[in-house]
Every structure is written in structure tokens, then in C-alpha cells.
XYZ file of C-alpha atoms in Angstrom:
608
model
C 0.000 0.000 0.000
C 1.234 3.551 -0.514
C 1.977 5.805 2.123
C 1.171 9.501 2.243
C 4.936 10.089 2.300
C 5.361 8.450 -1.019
C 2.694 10.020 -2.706
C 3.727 13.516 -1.340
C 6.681 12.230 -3.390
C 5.419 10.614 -6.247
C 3.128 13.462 -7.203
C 5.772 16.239 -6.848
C 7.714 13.941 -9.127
C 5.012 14.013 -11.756
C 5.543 18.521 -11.573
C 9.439 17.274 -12.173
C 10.567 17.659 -9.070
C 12.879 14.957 -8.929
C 15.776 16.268 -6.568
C 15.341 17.217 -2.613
C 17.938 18.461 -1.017
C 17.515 18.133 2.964
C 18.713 17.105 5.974
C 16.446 14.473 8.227
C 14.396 14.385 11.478
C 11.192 12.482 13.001
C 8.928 14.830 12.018
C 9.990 14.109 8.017
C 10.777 10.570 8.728
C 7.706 9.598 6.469
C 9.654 11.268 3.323
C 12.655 10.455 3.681
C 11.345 6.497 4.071
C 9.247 7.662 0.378
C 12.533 9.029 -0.507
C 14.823 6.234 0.105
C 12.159 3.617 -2.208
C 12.003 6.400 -4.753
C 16.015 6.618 -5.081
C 16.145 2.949 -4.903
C 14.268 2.729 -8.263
C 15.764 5.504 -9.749
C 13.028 8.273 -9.946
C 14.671 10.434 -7.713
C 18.277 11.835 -5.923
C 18.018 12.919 -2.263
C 21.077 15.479 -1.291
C 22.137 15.487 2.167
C 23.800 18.887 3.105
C 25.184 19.583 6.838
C 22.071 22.737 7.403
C 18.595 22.970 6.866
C 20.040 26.702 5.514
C 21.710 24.825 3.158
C 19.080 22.830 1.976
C 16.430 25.820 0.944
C 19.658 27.613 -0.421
C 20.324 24.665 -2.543
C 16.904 24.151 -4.006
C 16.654 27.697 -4.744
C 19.867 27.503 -6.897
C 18.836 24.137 -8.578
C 16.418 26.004 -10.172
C 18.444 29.115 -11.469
C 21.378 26.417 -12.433
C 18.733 25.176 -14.611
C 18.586 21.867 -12.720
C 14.949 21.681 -12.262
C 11.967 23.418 -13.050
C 11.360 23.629 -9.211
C 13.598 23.357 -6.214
C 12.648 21.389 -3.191
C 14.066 21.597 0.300
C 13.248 18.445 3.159
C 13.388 19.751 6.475
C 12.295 18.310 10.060
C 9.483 20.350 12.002
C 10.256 22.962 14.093
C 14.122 23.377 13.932
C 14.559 22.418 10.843
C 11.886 24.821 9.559
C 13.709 27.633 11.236
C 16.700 27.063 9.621
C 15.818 26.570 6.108
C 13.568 30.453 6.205
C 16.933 32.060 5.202
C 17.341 30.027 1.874
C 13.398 29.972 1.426
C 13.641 33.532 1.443
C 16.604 33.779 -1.133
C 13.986 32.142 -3.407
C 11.112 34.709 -2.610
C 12.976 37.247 -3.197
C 14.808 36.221 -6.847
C 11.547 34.973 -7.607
C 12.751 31.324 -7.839
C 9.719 28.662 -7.609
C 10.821 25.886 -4.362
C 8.355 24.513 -2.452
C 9.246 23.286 0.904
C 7.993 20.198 2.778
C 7.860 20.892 6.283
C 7.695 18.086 8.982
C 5.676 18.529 12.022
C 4.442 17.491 14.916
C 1.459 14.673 15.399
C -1.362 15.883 15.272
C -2.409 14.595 18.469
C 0.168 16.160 20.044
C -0.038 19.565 18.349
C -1.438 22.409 20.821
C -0.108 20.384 23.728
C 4.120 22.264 23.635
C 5.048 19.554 22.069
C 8.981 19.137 22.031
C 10.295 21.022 18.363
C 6.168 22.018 18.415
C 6.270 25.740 16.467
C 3.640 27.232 14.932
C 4.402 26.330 11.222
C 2.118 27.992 9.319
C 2.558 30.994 10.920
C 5.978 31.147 10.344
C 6.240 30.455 6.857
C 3.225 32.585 6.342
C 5.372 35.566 5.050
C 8.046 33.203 3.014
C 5.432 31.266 1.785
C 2.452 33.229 1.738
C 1.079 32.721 -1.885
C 0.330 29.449 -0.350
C 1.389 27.063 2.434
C -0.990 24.674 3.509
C -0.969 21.579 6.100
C -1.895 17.976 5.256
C -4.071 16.729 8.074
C -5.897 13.756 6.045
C -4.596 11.448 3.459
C -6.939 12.804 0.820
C -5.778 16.205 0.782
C -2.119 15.499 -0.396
C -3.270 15.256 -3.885
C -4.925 19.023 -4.200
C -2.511 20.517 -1.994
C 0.911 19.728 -4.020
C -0.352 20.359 -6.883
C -1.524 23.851 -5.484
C 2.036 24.012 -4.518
C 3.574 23.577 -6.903
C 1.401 25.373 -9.331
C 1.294 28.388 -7.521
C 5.491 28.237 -7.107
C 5.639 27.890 -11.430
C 3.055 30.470 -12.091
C 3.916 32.901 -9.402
C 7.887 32.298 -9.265
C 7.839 32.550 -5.459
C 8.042 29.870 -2.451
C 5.011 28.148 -0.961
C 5.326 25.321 1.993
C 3.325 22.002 2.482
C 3.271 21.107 6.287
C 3.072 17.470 6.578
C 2.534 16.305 10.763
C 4.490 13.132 10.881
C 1.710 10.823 11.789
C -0.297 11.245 8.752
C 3.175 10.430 6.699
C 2.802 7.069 7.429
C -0.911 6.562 6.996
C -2.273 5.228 3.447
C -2.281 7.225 0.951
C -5.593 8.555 -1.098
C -3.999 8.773 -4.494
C -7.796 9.290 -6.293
C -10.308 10.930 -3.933
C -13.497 10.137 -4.062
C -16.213 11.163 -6.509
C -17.869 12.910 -3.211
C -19.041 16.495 -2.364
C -16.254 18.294 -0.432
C -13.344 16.642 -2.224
C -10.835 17.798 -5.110
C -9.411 16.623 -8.152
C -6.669 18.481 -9.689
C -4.500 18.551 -12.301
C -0.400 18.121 -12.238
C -0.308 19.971 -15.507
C 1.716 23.345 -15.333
C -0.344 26.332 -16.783
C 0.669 28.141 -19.529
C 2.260 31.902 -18.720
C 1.998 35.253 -20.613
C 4.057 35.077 -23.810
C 4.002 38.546 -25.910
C 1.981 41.568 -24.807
C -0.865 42.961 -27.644
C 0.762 44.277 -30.524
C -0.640 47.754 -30.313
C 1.978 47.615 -27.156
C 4.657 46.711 -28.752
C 3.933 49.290 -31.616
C 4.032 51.661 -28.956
C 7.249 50.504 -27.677
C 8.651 50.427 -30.586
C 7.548 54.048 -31.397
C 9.414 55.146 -28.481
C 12.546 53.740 -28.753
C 12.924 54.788 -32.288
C 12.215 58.191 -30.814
C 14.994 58.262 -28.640
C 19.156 58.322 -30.524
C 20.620 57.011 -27.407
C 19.152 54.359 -25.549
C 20.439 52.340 -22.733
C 19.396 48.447 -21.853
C 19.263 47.174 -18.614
C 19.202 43.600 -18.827
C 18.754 41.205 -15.669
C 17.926 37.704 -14.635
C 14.413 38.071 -16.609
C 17.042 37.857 -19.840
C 18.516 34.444 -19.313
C 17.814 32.150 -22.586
C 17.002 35.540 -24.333
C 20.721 36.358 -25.607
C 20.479 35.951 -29.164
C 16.869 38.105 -28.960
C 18.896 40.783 -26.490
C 21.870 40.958 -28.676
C 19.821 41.461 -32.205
C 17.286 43.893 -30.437
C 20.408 45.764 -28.838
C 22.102 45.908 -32.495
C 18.939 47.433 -33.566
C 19.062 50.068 -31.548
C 22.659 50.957 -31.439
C 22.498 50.286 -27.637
C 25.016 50.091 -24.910
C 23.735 47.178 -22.464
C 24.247 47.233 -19.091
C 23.794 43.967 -16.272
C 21.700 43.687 -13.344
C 23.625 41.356 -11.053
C 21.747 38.559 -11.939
C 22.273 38.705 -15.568
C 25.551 38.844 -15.997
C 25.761 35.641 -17.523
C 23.260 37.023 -20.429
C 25.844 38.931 -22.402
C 29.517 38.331 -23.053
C 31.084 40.898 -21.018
C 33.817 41.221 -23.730
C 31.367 42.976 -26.150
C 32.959 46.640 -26.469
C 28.984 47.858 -25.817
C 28.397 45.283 -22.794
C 29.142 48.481 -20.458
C 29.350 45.599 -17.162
C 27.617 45.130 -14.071
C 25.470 47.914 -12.764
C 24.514 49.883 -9.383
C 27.384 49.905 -6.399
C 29.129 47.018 -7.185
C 29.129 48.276 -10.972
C 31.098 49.910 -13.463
C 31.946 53.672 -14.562
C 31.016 53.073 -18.332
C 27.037 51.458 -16.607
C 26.998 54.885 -14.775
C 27.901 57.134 -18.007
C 25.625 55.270 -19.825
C 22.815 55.634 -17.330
C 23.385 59.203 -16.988
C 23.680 60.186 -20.932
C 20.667 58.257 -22.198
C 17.439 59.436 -23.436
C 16.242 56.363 -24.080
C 15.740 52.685 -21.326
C 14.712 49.716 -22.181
C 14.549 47.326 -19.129
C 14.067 44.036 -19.858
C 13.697 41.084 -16.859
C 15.429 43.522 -14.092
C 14.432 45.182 -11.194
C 17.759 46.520 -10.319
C 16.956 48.069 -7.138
C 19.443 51.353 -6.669
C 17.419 54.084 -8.137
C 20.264 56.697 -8.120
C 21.951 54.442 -10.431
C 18.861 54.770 -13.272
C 18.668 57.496 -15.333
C 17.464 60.586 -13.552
C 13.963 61.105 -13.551
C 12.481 62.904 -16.519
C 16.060 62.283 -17.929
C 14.882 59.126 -20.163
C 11.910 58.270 -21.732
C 11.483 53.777 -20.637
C 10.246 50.642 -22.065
C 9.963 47.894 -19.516
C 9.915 44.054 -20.249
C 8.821 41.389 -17.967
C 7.049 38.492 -16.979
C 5.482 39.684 -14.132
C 3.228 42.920 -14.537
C 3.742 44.018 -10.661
C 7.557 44.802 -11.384
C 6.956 47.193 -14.041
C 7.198 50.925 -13.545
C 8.981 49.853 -10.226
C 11.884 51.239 -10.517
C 12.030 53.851 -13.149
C 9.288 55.910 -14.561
C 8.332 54.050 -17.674
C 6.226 54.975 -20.634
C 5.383 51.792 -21.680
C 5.252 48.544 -19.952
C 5.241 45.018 -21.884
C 4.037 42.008 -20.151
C 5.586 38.925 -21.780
C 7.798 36.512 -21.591
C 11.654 38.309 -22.535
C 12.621 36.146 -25.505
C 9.780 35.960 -26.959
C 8.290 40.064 -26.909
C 12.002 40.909 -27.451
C 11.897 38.713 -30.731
C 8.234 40.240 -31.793
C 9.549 44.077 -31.247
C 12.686 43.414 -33.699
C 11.129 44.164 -36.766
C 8.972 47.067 -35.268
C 12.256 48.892 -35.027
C 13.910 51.271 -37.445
C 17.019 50.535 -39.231
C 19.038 53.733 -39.646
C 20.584 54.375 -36.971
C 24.463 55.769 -37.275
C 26.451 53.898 -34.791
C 27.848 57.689 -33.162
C 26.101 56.452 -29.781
C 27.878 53.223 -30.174
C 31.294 54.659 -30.547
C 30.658 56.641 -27.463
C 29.626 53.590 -24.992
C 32.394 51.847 -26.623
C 35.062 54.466 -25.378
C 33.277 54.234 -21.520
C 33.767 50.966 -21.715
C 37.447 51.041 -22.714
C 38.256 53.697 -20.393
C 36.643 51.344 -17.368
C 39.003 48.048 -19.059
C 41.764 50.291 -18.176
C 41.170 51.245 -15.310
C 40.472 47.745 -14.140
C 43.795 46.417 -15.207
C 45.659 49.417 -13.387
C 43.866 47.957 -10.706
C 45.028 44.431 -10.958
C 48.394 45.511 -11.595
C 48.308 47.633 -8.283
C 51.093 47.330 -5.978
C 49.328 46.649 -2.373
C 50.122 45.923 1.301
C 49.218 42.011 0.649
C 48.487 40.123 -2.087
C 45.749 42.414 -4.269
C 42.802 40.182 -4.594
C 41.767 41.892 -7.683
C 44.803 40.177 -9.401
C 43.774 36.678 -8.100
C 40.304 37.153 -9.292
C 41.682 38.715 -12.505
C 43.784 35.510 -13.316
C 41.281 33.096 -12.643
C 38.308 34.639 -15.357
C 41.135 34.366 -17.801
C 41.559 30.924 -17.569
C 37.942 29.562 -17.049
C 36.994 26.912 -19.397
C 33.901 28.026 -21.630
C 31.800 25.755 -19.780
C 32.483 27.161 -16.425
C 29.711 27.694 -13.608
C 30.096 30.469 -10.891
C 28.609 30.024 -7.664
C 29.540 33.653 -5.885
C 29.005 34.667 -2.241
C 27.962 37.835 -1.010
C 30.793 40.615 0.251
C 33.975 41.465 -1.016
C 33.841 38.490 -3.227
C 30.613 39.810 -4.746
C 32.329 43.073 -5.772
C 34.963 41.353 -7.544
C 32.843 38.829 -9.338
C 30.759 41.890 -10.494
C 34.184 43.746 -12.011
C 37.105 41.084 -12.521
C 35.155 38.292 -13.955
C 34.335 38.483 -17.894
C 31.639 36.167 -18.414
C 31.327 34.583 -22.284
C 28.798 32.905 -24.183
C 27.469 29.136 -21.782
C 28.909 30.086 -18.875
C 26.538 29.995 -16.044
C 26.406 32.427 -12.576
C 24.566 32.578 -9.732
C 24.181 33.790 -6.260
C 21.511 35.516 -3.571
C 21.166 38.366 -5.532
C 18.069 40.207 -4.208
C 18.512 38.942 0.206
C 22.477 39.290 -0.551
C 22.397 36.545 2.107
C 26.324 35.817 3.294
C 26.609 31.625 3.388
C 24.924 30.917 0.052
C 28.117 30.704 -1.854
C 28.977 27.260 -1.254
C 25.116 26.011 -1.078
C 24.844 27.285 -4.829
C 28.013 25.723 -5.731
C 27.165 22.034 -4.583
C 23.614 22.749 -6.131
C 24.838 23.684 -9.197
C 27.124 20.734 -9.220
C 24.096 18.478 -8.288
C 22.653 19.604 -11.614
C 25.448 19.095 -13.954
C 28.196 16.995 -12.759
C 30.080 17.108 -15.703
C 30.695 20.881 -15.964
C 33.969 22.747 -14.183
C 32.390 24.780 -10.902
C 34.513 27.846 -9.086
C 32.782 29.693 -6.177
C 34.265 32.707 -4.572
C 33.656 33.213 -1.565
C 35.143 35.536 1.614
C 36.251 34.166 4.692
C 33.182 35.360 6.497
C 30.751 33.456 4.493
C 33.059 30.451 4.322
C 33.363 30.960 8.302
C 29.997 30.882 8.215
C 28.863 27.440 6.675
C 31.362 26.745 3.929
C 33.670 24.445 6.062
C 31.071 22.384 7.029
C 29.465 22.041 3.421
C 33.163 21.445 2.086
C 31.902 18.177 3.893
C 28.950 17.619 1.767
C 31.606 18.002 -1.383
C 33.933 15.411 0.363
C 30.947 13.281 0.313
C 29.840 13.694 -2.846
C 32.322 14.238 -5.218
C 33.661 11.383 -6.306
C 30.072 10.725 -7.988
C 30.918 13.413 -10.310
C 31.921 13.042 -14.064
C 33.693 16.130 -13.900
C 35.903 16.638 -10.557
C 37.004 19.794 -10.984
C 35.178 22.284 -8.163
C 37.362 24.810 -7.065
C 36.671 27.142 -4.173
C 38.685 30.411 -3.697
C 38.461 31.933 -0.385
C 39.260 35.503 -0.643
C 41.010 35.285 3.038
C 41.660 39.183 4.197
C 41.102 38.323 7.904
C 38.214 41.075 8.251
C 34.244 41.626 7.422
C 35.619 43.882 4.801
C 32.195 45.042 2.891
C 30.942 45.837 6.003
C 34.256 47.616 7.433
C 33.816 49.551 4.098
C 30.968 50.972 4.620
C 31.374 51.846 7.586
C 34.294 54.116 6.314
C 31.974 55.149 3.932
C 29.065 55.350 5.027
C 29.115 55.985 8.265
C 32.670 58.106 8.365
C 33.664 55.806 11.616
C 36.212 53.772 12.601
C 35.863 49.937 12.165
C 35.197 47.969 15.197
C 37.504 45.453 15.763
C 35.640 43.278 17.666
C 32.990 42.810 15.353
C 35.087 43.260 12.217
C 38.662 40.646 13.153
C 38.035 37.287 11.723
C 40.266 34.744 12.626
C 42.907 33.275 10.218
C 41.483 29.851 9.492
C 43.732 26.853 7.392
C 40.764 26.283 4.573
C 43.241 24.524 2.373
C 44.553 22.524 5.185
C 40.688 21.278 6.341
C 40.250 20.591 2.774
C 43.569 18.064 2.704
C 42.187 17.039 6.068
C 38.576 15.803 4.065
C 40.797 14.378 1.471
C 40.349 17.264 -1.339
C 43.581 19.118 -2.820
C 44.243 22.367 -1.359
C 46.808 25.534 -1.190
C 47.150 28.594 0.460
C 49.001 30.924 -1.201
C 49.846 35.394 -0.612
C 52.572 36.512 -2.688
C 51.782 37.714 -6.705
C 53.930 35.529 -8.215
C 52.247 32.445 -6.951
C 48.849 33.259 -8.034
C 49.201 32.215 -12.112
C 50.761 28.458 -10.907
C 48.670 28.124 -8.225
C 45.611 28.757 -10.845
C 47.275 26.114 -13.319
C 47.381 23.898 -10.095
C 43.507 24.006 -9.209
C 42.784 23.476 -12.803
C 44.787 20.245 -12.945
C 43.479 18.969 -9.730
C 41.817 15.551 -10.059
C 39.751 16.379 -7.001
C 37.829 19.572 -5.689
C 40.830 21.933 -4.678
C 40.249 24.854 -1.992
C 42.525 28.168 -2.794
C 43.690 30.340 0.412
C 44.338 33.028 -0.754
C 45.831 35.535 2.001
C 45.208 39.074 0.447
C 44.780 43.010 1.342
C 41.558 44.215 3.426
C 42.608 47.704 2.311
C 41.671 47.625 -0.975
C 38.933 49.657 -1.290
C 35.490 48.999 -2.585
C 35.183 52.239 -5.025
C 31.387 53.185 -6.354
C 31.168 53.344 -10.248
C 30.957 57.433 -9.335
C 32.772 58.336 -6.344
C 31.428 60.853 -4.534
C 32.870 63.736 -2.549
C 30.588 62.356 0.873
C 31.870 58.597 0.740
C 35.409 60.183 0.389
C 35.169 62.699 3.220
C 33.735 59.591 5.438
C 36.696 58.023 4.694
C 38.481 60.426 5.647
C 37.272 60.929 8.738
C 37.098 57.593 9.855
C 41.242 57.927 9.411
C 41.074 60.801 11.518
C 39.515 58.958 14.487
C 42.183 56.892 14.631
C 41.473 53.687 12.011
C 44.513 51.586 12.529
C 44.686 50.777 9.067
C 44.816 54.257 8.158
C 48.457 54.430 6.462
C 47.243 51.423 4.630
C 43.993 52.364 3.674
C 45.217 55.884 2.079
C 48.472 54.282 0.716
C 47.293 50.857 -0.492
C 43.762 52.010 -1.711
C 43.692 55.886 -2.959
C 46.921 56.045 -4.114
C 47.373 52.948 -6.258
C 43.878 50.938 -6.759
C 41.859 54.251 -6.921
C 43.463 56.180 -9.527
C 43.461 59.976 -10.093
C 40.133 60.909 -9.902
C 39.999 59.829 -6.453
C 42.967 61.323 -5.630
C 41.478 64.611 -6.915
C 38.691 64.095 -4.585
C 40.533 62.840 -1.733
C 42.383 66.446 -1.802
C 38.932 67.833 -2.044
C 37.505 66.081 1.165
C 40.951 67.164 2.881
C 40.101 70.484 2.357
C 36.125 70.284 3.371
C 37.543 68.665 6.389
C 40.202 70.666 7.547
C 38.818 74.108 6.403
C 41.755 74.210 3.863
């Protein structure tokens, strides 16, 4: 007879959910029992990971790895459920469909404090609020994954199925009844918005060929729509720059790919910004509004799936509801021809300027090893089938700026919760989901303080299942929170607190020899292109320690005259890395125009 545990299973297998990641307890034990049947015949993979955190991270990234048209995290009752809110969230918030089965306490025993007894559905209500639902009787299992998981394709959000551990083990009702009161659904996905009206897009089209210099903003909403993006950006004579999340859209070798945008972005994304008349936004909702044109500046076109996000950000004229490959590929041919490549030539010099100043940057003489340079020398040797799994922090920043991205490469990370500790979640993920392509993750020593040693675990377990070994983790190891010591320079024009800044100096190549991987720590400049040739060689996952400068500063796309007086009076309180911080940072990795403005906020401080 069939449990309710496997058919909880069997009918999120017939959505195509045929990977969980999670970690077990008694309150799940009735899925991980459908699990271990279900893996025994080969219709499913179960992926045990050291956190519930972990878990919800995972199945988030499964999805935007292209693994699976819907990530699912396992996790025990109350605990468990606690844990995995952080990764659920992740998914909420890039609009990732995961649903998450929740164990929970017997019913008998629910109302009574229970031990691990919480309140599920009132605290996934937020997380999971376009739907989360408990199964109290067999029959309802049926309706209420398929609500699920409709509700997590259609809306592109999170929604929760709380399953009390006695009714896991209870037979299942795999056909309800033909009976008032009961329902029969449907495990067919619906269809979703494809092109908006063509008056719309006549409109659009109207617009844009209006404008002589127009500006795309391309994000996550773009992925699978490069050839579309590219020919509709050709059309136009557009410079293109990349939410966070689509950076993997464009090569980011194209001389009118202007790079990453907002305050991890580049100069040539501001300039182009800030000369357009003309936006089109297409599957973005870049949040940093200063980093738009400025209002009235631009006249916009927005493209996405979702209606809601449209006119969120920016003003826009016209907004197109549609899927982005597909409305991209029906506005082409509503779109003049004659345009005479002047704007072109202009976002192309931006964007040379900004290579320039990158590679003074790389080639800047610092305190410790710059890790701009170690970054730098890995994205020019990634194979062409490469997948980035990136952290949030300091390693963020450089990913953003020192990484050129090319045509199949694929990139991920917590773009929208910027959650530290998701770095190596999306890496094993991403793994998970194609074992036979090369994976790097970069990741700070915060985040890898955080959970990354233990999941290096869950790599040691798994790894040798892989077709492709090579998984290479670089831990940008500067001793310090250093985004957040940043902006509190910055930001705050204080002096970093040591006690909640000071990271201890942890041996992350020597645990990874320790688990049996290949591993080397490394902090002088001419070690970092062998070490590089090293990793790639490795016939094992290899962990890089890489000992470099917390000085080197974190520099806006547009530096501004505040950020650089905070800095400047943070030194004058008395930072203790001040010598470095001015020497290291504004005089080498910085460049003249800071140096112009540092003299500036000298003088607004000082009276001089």
C-alpha cells in the first residue's frame, strides 16, 4: 500500500521535481522512508547537506542552475523549519519557484508544547504566503501539491506544504473520491503570458525609435534571451548594461556590454545611465534608483514576466508584459534601421576607459596580495563551460568587475537577500545539476566561516560521484568583514570595530587536505598564475587560500565627494589601518580621480 509520504513524493515527481535536497528528522521521517524507495528505483536523488540553511539555499539555486523546473528543500518540524527560512527567502525574493515540505508534529500532540512544536504555518506565512498549507488527512495530499507547486511555477515565489508526521505514514488517497467536499486536480503546469498585444509593442517600438541614445538594462528576466537581447540591442545601437543577476546574459567582452550595474558596478554602466534618453529594461528590477537614469532624464520601455515589477523602478512609458525572448523577438522588426552607430562609438570608449582602469587595478602594488589580481587571473583561464557560484561581500564586488563572463557560462548567487553563506550552497547545487561541468565559487572568509567548512563536507561526500571533478573554491582570506568595514568608512565616516570586524585566520586549504580534497594557500603575486594552473589540474575539488589586502577599497562606479570625506574621517579617528587604507587604496587601486577628490575632502575637512 502507498503511504502519504510516497505520494507527497510521487506526485511532486510528476511537476518534475525529482531532486530534494535536505537534511532528516522524526517529524519528516515519512519522506525520507518515500525518498529512500524512490532513489532505490531511480526516480529520484536525495542530497544530504550539513544545514537545513543549506538545503532551501540549494533548491533555490537548482532552479536558477537550470537543474529543475522547481527546487525542493526536506526539512524536520520545528528546527529544521527555522533554519531553512533564510534560503526559502533567497527564493522569494529572486523569484525562484521551491516549495518546501515541512515536517511537524502529530497531530495529536499539536497544541499540547510539544517538544520542536512551532507554529508552522505561521511562520512560513510571510516566506510562503502565496500558499502554504498543512496535510491533516490522506486525501488532501493530492490538491494541496499540486496547489504548490502550481502556484510556485506560475507565481515564481516559495510556498510550503506542512506534513505532521503521523499522517506520513498513513495510506495514501492517491484518487479521492467522486464525493461532495473533495478535489481533483491537475499536475499539468499552466501556460504563462508570452508577448503583450501588438498595439503595445507598436508603442514601444515608437518610443525607442524616438529616442538616438538608448540604454538596456538587462537582468535575470534575460537568461535564454541572448540571441533576442543581442539582435534587439544591435537594432538600436544600444550600450547594455547587467543587473547582477544577468551577468551571464551577455559576453562581457562585447565593447557595448558596459558591465555590471549599481554599487558594485562599473563607470562606463553609470555614463551610460546618466547620458541616455532612451531605457529599455528588460527582466530587471535593479533596485538602486540613483543608479537609473534621472527622472524625466529618459523616456522607458519595460519588459517582464510579471506585470507588478513594471514601472517599479524607473518611470516608464510603456510597460510590456511577456515573456523576454519571446516580446524581445516580436519588437525586432517594429524597429527602425538607420541608426548611425555615433552612440555606439561613445559607450564603446566608456567601456574602454573602465578596461583600463580595471587592469591598473590588478596591476596595483598593495600591502598584501591584491585580490583583484587573483580574481583577474582566474576569469582568464575559465573553461567556456564554467559555472560560478559567488558569495555575497567582497567576493561579490569582484565577481561583479574582474570576472568576464562569455557565451554558456553559467552564474549565480543571492542576488536580491544578498544573504552571506549561500556561496557554497549554490556551488554544490549547481554541481548536483550538472556533474560534468567545471564549478569555481568565490567566496570571503566570512561566508566560508559561516557554513562553507562544514558544506566542504557535503563536497567530500559527494564528489567522487561526479563526471567532472574539478570544483574549485577560492576563499578571498583578508582576515576582516571587509564590505561591512567599508561601509562603515563610507558610510558611516567611523572607525571599524575590531571586535565585530577581526576574523580569525582559518587553514581552509589545510581542512580541505584534512577531508581528502587538494588544497593551497598561497599570498605573494607571483604564486597566483601556478597556483591557478594547479587548481585546474586537480583531479579532485581543490580549496585556494588566498591571504590578500583588506585595504583595498570597494570604489562606487561614481565616487562621490561624501563617501570620500567619510573616509576620511574615519582615518582621523584613529582607524589603525589608516596608512594602509590611504596608501594601499587611494593612491594605487583608486586612480586619479579619487585622488582629486581625496584632496577635495581634505580640504572640506580641515577648512583648507
Amino acid at each position: 500500500m502507498t503511504t502519504v509520504g510516497e505520494h507527497v513524493v510521487a506526485r511532486l515527481g510528476e511537476w518534475g521535481v525529482r531532486r530534494f535536497y535536505g537534511y532528516p528528522g522524526d517529524g519528516i521521517g515519512g519522506v525520507m522512508s518515500a525518498l529512500r524507495k524512490a532513489v532505490d528505483a531511480g526516480d529520484a536523488e536525495f542530497v544530504q547537506v550539513r544545514h537545513e540553511e543549506t538545503a532551501a539555499f540549494a533548491a533555490c539555486a537548482d532552479v536558477k542552475y537550470g537543474g529543475s523546473p522547481i527546487g525542493c528543500a526536506v526539512v524536520t518540524s520545528g528546527p529544521g523549519a527555522i533554519h531553512a527560512l533564510n534560503g526559502l527567502y533567497d527564493a522569494k525574493l529572486d523569484h525562484v519557484p521551491v516549495v518546501a515540505l515541512l515536517g511537524h508534529t502529530a497531530r495529536n500532540a499539536q497544541g499540547s508544547g510539544y517538544y520542536q512544536e512551532v507554529d508552522l504555518l505561521n511562520l512560513v506565512k510571510d516566506v510562503a504566503g502565496a500558499y502554504v498549507a498543512q496535510v491533516s488527512e490522506p486525501s488532501q495530499v493530492r490538491h494541496v501539491v499540486d496547489r504548490a507547486a502550481r502556484i510556485a511555477l506560475a507565481h515564481r515565489t516559495v510556498t510550503a506544504v506542512v506534513l505532521p508526521s503521523d499522517v506520513l505514514v498513513e495510506d495514501a488517497v492517491v484518487e479521492p473520491p467522486d464525493a461532495h467536499g473533495y478535489a481533483h486536480t491537475s499536475a499539468v503546469p499552466s501556460t504563462t503570458a508570452t508577448v503583450p498585444p501588438a498595439a503595445a509593442l507598436r508603442e514601444a517600438a515608437a518610443l525607442l525609435d524616438g529616442c538616438e541614445k538608448v540604454a538596456v538594462l538587462a537582468g535575470a528576466g534575460c537568461l535564454g534571451a541572448t540571441s533576442e537581447l543581442t539582435a534587439v540591442a544591435d537594432r538600436l545601437d544600444a550600450g547594455v548594461a547587467k543587473a547582477l543577476l544577468g551577468k551571464a546574459v551577455l559576453d562581457d567582452r562585447l565593447p557595448w556590454v558596459t558591465g555590471s550595474i549599481g554599487l558594485l558596478g562599473t563607470r562606463a554602466s553609470w555614463d551610460l545611465m546618466r547620458e541616455c534618453d532612451g531605457l529599455l529594461i528588460v527582466g530587471s528590477t535593479m533596485p538602486y534608483s540613483d543608479f537609473y537614469p534621472a527622472p524625466g532624464q529618459a523616456r522607458a520601455v519595460q519588459i517582464d514576466i510579471d506585470g507588478a515589477n513594471c514601472g517599479l523602478r524607473y518611470d516608464t512609458d510603456v510597460n510590456l508584459v511577456g515573456d523576454a525572448q519571446q516580446t524581445l523577438a516580436a519588437l525586432l522588426p517594429l524597429l527602425r534601421t538607420d541608426r548611425d552607430g555615433s552612440w555606439r562609438e561613445q559607450v564603446g570608449q566608456w567601456t574602454h576607459a573602465w578596461r583600463e582602469q580595471s587592469a591598473a587595478r590588478v596591476r596595483a602594488k598593495t600591502h598584501e596580495l591584491n585580490p583583484e589580481l587573483v580574481v583577474r587571473e582566474l576569469s582568464d583561464r575559465l573553461p567556456d563551460d564554467a559555472m560560478l557560484a559567488v558569495d555575497c561581500g567582497t567576493a561579490t564586488s569582484h565577481f561583479a568587475r574582474d570576472v568576464d563572463l562569455r557565451p554558456g557560462m553559467l552564474a549565480s548567487l543571492s542576488g536580491t537577500l544578498l544573504s552571506m553563506g549561500g556561496g557554497l550552497p549554490y556551488a554544490i547545487a549547481a554541481k548536483t545539476a550538472h556533474p560534468d561541468r567545471p564549478l569555481f565559487a568565490l567566496v570571503g572568509d566570512g561566508a566560508m566561516q559561516m557554513n562553507g567548512v562544514n558544506e566542504l563536507i557535503t563536497v567530500s561526500r559527494y564528489w567522487q560521484t561526479w563526471e567532472n571533478p574539478t570544483f574549485v573554491v577560492l576563499v578571498l582570506n583578508n582576515r576582516d568583514l571587509s564590505f561591512v568595514t567599508w561601509e562603515m568608512r563610507a558610510m558611516v565616516g567611523d572607525v571599524p570595530f575590531a571586535e565585530s570586524q577581526d576574523l580569525p585566520d582559518v587553514p581552509y586549504a589545510d581542512w580541505a587536505r584534512l577531508l581528502g580534497m587538494g588544497g593551497r594557500r598561497i599570498s605573494e603575486p607571483g604564486e597566483v598564475a601556478g597556483l591557478w594552473e594547479e587548481a585546474l589540474a586537480a583531479d579532485r575539488p581543490f580549496v585556494v587560500d588566498a591571504v590578500v589586502d583588506a585595504n583595498v577599497p570597494l570604489i562606487p562606479p561614481h565616487l562621490t565627494l561624501e563617501q570620500v570625506v567619510n573616509t576620511a574621517k574615519s582615518q582621523l579617528k584613529g582607524d589603525p589601518a589608516a596608512p594602509l587604507v590611504i596608501a594601499d587604496g587611494l593612491r594605487e587601486a583608486v586612480g586619479a580621480p579619487a585622488r582629486g577628490l581625496w584632496h577635495r575632502a581634505k580640504d572640506a575637512i580641515t577648512g583648507g
